[in-house]
PDB file of C-alpha atoms in Angstrom:
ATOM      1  CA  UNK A  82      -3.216  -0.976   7.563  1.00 53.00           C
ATOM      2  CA  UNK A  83      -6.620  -0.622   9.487  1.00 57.00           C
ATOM      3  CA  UNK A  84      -9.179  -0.413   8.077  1.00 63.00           C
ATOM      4  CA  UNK A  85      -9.623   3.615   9.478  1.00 57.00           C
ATOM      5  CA  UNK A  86      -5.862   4.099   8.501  1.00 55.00           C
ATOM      6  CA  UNK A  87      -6.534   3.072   4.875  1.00 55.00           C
ATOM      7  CA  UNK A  88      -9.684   5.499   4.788  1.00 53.00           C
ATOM      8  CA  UNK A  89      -7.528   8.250   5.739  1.00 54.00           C
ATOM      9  CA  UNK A  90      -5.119   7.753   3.156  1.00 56.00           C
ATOM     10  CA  UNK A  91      -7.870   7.386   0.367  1.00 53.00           C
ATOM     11  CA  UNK A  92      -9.142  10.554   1.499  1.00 49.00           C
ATOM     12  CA  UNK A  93      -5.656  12.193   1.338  1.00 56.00           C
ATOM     13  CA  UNK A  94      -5.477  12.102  -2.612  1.00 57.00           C
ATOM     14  CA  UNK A  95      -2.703  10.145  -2.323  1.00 67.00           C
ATOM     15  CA  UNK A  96      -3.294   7.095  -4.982  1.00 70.00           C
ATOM     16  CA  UNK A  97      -0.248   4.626  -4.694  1.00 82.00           C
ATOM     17  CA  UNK A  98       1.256   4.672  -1.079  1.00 83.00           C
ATOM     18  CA  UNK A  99       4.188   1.933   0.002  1.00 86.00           C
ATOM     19  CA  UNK A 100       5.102   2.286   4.220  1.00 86.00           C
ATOM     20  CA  UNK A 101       8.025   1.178   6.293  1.00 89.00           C
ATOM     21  CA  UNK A 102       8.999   0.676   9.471  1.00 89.00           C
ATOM     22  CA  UNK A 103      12.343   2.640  10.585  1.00 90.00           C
ATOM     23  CA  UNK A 104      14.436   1.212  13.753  1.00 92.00           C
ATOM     24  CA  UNK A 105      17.220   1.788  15.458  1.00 91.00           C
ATOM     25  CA  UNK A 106      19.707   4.556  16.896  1.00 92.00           C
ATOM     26  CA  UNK A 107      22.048   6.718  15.332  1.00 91.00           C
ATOM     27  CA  UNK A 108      25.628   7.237  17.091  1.00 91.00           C
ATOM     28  CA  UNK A 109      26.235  11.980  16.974  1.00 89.00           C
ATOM     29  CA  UNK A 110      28.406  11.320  13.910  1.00 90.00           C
ATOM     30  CA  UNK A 111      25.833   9.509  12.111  1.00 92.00           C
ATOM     31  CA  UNK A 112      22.662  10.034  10.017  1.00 91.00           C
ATOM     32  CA  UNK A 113      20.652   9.027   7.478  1.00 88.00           C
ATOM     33  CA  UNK A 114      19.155  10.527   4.207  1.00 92.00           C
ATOM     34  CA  UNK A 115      15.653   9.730   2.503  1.00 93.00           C
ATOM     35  CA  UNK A 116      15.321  10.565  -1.049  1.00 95.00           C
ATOM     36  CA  UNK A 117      14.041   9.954  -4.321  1.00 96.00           C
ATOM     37  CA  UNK A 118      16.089   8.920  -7.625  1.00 97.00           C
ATOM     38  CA  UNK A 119      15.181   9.509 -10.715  1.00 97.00           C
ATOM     39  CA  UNK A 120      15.911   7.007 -13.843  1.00 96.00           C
ATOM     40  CA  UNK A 121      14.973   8.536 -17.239  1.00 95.00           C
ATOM     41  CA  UNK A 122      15.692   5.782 -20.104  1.00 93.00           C
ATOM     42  CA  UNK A 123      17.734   4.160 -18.005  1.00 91.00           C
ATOM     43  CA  UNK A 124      20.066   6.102 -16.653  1.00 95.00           C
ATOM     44  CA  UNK A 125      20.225   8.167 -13.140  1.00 96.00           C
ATOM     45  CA  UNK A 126      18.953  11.687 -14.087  1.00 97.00           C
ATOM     46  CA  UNK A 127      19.013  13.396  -9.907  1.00 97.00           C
ATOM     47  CA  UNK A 128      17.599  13.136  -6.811  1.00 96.00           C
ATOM     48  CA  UNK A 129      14.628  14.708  -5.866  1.00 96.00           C
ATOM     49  CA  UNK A 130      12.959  15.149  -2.280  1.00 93.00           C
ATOM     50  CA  UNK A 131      16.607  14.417  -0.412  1.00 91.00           C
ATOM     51  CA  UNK A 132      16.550  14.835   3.310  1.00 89.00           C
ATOM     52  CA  UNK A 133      18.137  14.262   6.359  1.00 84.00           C
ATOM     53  CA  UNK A 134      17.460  12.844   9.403  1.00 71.00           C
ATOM     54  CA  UNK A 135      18.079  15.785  11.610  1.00 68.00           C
ATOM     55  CA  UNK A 136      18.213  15.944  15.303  1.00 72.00           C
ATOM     56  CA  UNK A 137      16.231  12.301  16.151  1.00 81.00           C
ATOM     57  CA  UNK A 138      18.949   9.527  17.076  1.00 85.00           C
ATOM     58  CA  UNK A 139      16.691   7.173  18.130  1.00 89.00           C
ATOM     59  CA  UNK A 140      14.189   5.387  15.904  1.00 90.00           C
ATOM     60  CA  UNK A 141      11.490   2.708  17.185  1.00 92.00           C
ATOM     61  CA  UNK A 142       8.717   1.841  14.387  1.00 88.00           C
ATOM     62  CA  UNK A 143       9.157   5.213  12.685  1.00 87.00           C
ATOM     63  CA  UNK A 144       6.844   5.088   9.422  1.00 86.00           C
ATOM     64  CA  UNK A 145       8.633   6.537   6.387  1.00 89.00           C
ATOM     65  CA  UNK A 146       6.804   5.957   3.309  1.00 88.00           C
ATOM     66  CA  UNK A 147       6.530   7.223  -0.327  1.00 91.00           C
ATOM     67  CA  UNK A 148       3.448   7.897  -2.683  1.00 88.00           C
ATOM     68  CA  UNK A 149       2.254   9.386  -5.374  1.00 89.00           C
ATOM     69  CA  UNK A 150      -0.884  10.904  -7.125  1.00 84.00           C
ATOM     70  CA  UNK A 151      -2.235  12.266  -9.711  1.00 65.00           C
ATOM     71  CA  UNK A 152      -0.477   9.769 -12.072  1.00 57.00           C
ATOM     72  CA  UNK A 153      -3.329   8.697 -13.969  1.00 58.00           C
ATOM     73  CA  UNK A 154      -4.446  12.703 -15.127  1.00 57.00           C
ATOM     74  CA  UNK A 155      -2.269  13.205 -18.113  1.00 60.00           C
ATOM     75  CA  UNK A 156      -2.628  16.968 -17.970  1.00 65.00           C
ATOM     76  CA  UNK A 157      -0.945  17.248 -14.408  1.00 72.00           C
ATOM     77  CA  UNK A 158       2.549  16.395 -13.164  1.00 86.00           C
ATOM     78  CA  UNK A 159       2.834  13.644 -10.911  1.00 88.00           C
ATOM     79  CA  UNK A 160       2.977  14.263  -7.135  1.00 89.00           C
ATOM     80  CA  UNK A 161       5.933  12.614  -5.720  1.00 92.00           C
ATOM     81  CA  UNK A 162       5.130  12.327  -1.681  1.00 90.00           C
ATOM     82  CA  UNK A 163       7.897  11.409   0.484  1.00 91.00           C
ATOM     83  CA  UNK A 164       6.897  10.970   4.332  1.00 87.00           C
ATOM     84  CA  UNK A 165       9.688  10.703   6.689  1.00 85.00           C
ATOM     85  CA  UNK A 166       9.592  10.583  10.595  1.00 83.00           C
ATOM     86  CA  UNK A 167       9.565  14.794  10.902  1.00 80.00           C
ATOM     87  CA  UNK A 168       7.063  14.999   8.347  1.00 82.00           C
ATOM     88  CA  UNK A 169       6.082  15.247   4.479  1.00 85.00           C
ATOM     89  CA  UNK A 170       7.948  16.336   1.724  1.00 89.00           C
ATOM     90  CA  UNK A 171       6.392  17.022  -1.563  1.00 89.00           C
ATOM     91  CA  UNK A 172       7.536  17.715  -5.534  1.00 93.00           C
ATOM     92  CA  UNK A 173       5.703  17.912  -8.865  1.00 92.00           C
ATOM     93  CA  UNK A 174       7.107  15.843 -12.036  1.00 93.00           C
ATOM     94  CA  UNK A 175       5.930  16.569 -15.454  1.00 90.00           C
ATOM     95  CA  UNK A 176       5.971  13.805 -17.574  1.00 87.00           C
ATOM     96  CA  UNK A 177       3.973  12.121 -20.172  1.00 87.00           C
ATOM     97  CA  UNK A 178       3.799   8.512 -19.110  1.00 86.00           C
ATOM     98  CA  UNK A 179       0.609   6.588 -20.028  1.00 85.00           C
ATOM     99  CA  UNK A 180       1.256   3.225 -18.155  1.00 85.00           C
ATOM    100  CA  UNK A 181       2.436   2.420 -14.542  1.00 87.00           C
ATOM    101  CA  UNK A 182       3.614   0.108 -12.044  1.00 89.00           C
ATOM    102  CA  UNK A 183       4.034   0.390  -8.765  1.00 90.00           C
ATOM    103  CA  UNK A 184       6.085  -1.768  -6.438  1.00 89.00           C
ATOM    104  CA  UNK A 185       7.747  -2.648  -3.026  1.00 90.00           C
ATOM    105  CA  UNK A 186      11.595  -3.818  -3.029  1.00 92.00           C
ATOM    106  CA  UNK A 187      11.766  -5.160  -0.025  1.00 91.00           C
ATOM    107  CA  UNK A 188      10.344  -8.471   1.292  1.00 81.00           C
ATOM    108  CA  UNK A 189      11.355  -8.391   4.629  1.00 85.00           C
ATOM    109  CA  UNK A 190      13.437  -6.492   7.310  1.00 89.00           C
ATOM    110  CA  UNK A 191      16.513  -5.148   5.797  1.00 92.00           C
ATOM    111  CA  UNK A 192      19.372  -3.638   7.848  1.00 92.00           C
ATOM    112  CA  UNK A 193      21.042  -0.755   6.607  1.00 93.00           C
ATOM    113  CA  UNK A 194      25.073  -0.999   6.210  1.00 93.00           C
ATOM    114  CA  UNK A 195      26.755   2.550   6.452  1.00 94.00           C
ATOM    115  CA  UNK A 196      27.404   3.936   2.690  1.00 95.00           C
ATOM    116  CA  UNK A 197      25.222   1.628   0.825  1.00 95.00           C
ATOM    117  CA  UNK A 198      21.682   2.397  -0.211  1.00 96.00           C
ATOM    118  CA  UNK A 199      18.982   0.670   0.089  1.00 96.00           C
ATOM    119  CA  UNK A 200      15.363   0.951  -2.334  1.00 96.00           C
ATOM    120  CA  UNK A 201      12.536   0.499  -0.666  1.00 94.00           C
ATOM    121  CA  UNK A 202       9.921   1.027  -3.337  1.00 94.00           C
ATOM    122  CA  UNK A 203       9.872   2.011  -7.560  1.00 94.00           C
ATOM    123  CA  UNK A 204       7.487   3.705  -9.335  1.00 93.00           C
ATOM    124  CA  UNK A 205       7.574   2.918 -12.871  1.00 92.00           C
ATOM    125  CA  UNK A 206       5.790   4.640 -16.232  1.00 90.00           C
ATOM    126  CA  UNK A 207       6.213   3.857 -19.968  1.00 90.00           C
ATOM    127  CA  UNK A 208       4.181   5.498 -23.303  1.00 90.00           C
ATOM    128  CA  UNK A 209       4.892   2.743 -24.676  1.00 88.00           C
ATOM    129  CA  UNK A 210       2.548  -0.823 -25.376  1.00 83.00           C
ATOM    130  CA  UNK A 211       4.632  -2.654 -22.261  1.00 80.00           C
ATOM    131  CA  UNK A 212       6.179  -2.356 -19.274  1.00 80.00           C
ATOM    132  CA  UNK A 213       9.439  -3.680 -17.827  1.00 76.00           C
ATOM    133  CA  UNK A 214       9.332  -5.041 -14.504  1.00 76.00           C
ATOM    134  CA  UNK A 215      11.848  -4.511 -11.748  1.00 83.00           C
ATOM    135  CA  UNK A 216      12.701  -6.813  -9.079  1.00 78.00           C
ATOM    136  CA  UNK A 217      14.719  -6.452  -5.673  1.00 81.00           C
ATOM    137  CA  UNK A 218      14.212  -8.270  -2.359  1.00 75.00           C
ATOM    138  CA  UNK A 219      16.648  -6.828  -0.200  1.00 83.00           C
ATOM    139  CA  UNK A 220      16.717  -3.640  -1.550  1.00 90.00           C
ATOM    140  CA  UNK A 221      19.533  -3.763  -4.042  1.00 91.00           C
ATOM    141  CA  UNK A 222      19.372  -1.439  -7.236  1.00 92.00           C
ATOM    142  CA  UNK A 223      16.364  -3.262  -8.898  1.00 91.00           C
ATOM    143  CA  UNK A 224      17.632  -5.022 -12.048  1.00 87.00           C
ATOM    144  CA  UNK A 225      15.735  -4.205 -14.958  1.00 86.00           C
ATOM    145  CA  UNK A 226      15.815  -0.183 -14.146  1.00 90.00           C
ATOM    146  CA  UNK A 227      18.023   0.069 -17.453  1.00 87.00           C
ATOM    147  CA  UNK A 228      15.289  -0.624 -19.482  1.00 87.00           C
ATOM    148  CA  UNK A 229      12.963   2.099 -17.755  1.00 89.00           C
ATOM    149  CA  UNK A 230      11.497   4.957 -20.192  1.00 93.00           C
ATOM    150  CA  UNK A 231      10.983   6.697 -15.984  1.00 94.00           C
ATOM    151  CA  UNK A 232      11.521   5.250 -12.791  1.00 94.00           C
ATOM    152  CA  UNK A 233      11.716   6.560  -9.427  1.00 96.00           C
ATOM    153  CA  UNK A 234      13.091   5.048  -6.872  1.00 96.00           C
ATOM    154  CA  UNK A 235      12.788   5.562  -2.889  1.00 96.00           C
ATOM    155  CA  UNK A 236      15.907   5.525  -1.035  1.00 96.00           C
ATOM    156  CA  UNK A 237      17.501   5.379   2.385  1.00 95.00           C
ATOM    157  CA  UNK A 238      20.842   5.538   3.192  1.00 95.00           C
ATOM    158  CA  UNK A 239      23.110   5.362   6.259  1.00 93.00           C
ATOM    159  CA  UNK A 240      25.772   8.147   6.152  1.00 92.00           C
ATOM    160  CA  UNK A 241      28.441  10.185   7.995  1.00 90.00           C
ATOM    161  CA  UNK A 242      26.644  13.673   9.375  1.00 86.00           C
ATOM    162  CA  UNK A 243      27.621  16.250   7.471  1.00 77.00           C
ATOM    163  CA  UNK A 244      29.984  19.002   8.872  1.00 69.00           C
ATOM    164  CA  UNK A 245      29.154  22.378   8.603  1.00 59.00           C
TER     165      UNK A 245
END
């Protein structure tokens, strides 16, 4: 980022921020869903922030991103921030973490394949003395997530439109 462009997020509130470049073009029966997972010891609990890609079909270094803040008040929920190429989505978690980490998944470009998600960054929090690490470079389900007290994870996936 530039050096204005990382001023303007400082001054957003937002405290941990992770960005990525989306490209490409969607065929009518196609879309695409952003969305957050959540891991509670473990194990998938839901998905929080999900959303679709709408009317766009065409894609050309569209920033998606996801952040949060507020993580190190313990008397306020986290702020899960998920910004996609129509806008911002927002969500409050309550939790009583007292450690973090913070990391990207990817190391380079990744290309989506239809049905199969990809994890672009993970948010992890313990109350606990230590920390588990996660690691993915292609954007695989990060191995060591079953050992997370919480994790979120930010995902994008390549899918069928839905029919109404």
């Amino acid at each position: 980022m530039s050096e204005k462009e990382s001023l303007l997020i400082s001054n957003s509130g937002v405290e941990l921020i992770q960005f990525f470049k989306l490209n490409g073009t969607l065929a009518e029966d196609d879309d695409f869903q952003i969305s957050v997972e959540v891991y509670e010891q473990g194990k998938f609990k839901e998905e929080l922030l999900k959303t679709w890609g709408g009317a766009e079909r065409n894609y050309k270094n569209s920033l998606i991103s996801f952040g949060i803040s507020d993580f190190n008040d313990e008397n306020r929920p986290l702020k899960l921030i998920s910004g996609i190429p129509s806008g911002l989505a927002t969500t409050n978690y309550s939790n009583n973490m007292t450690s973090s980490s913070f990391s990207n998944l990817v190391g380079e470009k990744v290309t989506l394949k239809k049905n199969e998600p990809v994890y672009l960054a993970a948010w992890l929090g313990t109350t606990k003395n230590g920390l588990c690490s996660v690691g993915s470079e292609n954007g695989e389900l990060p191995v060591g997530i079953e050992e997370a007290e919480l994790a979120f994870l930010y995902r994008v996936l390549w899918t069928d439109k839905e029919k109404n």
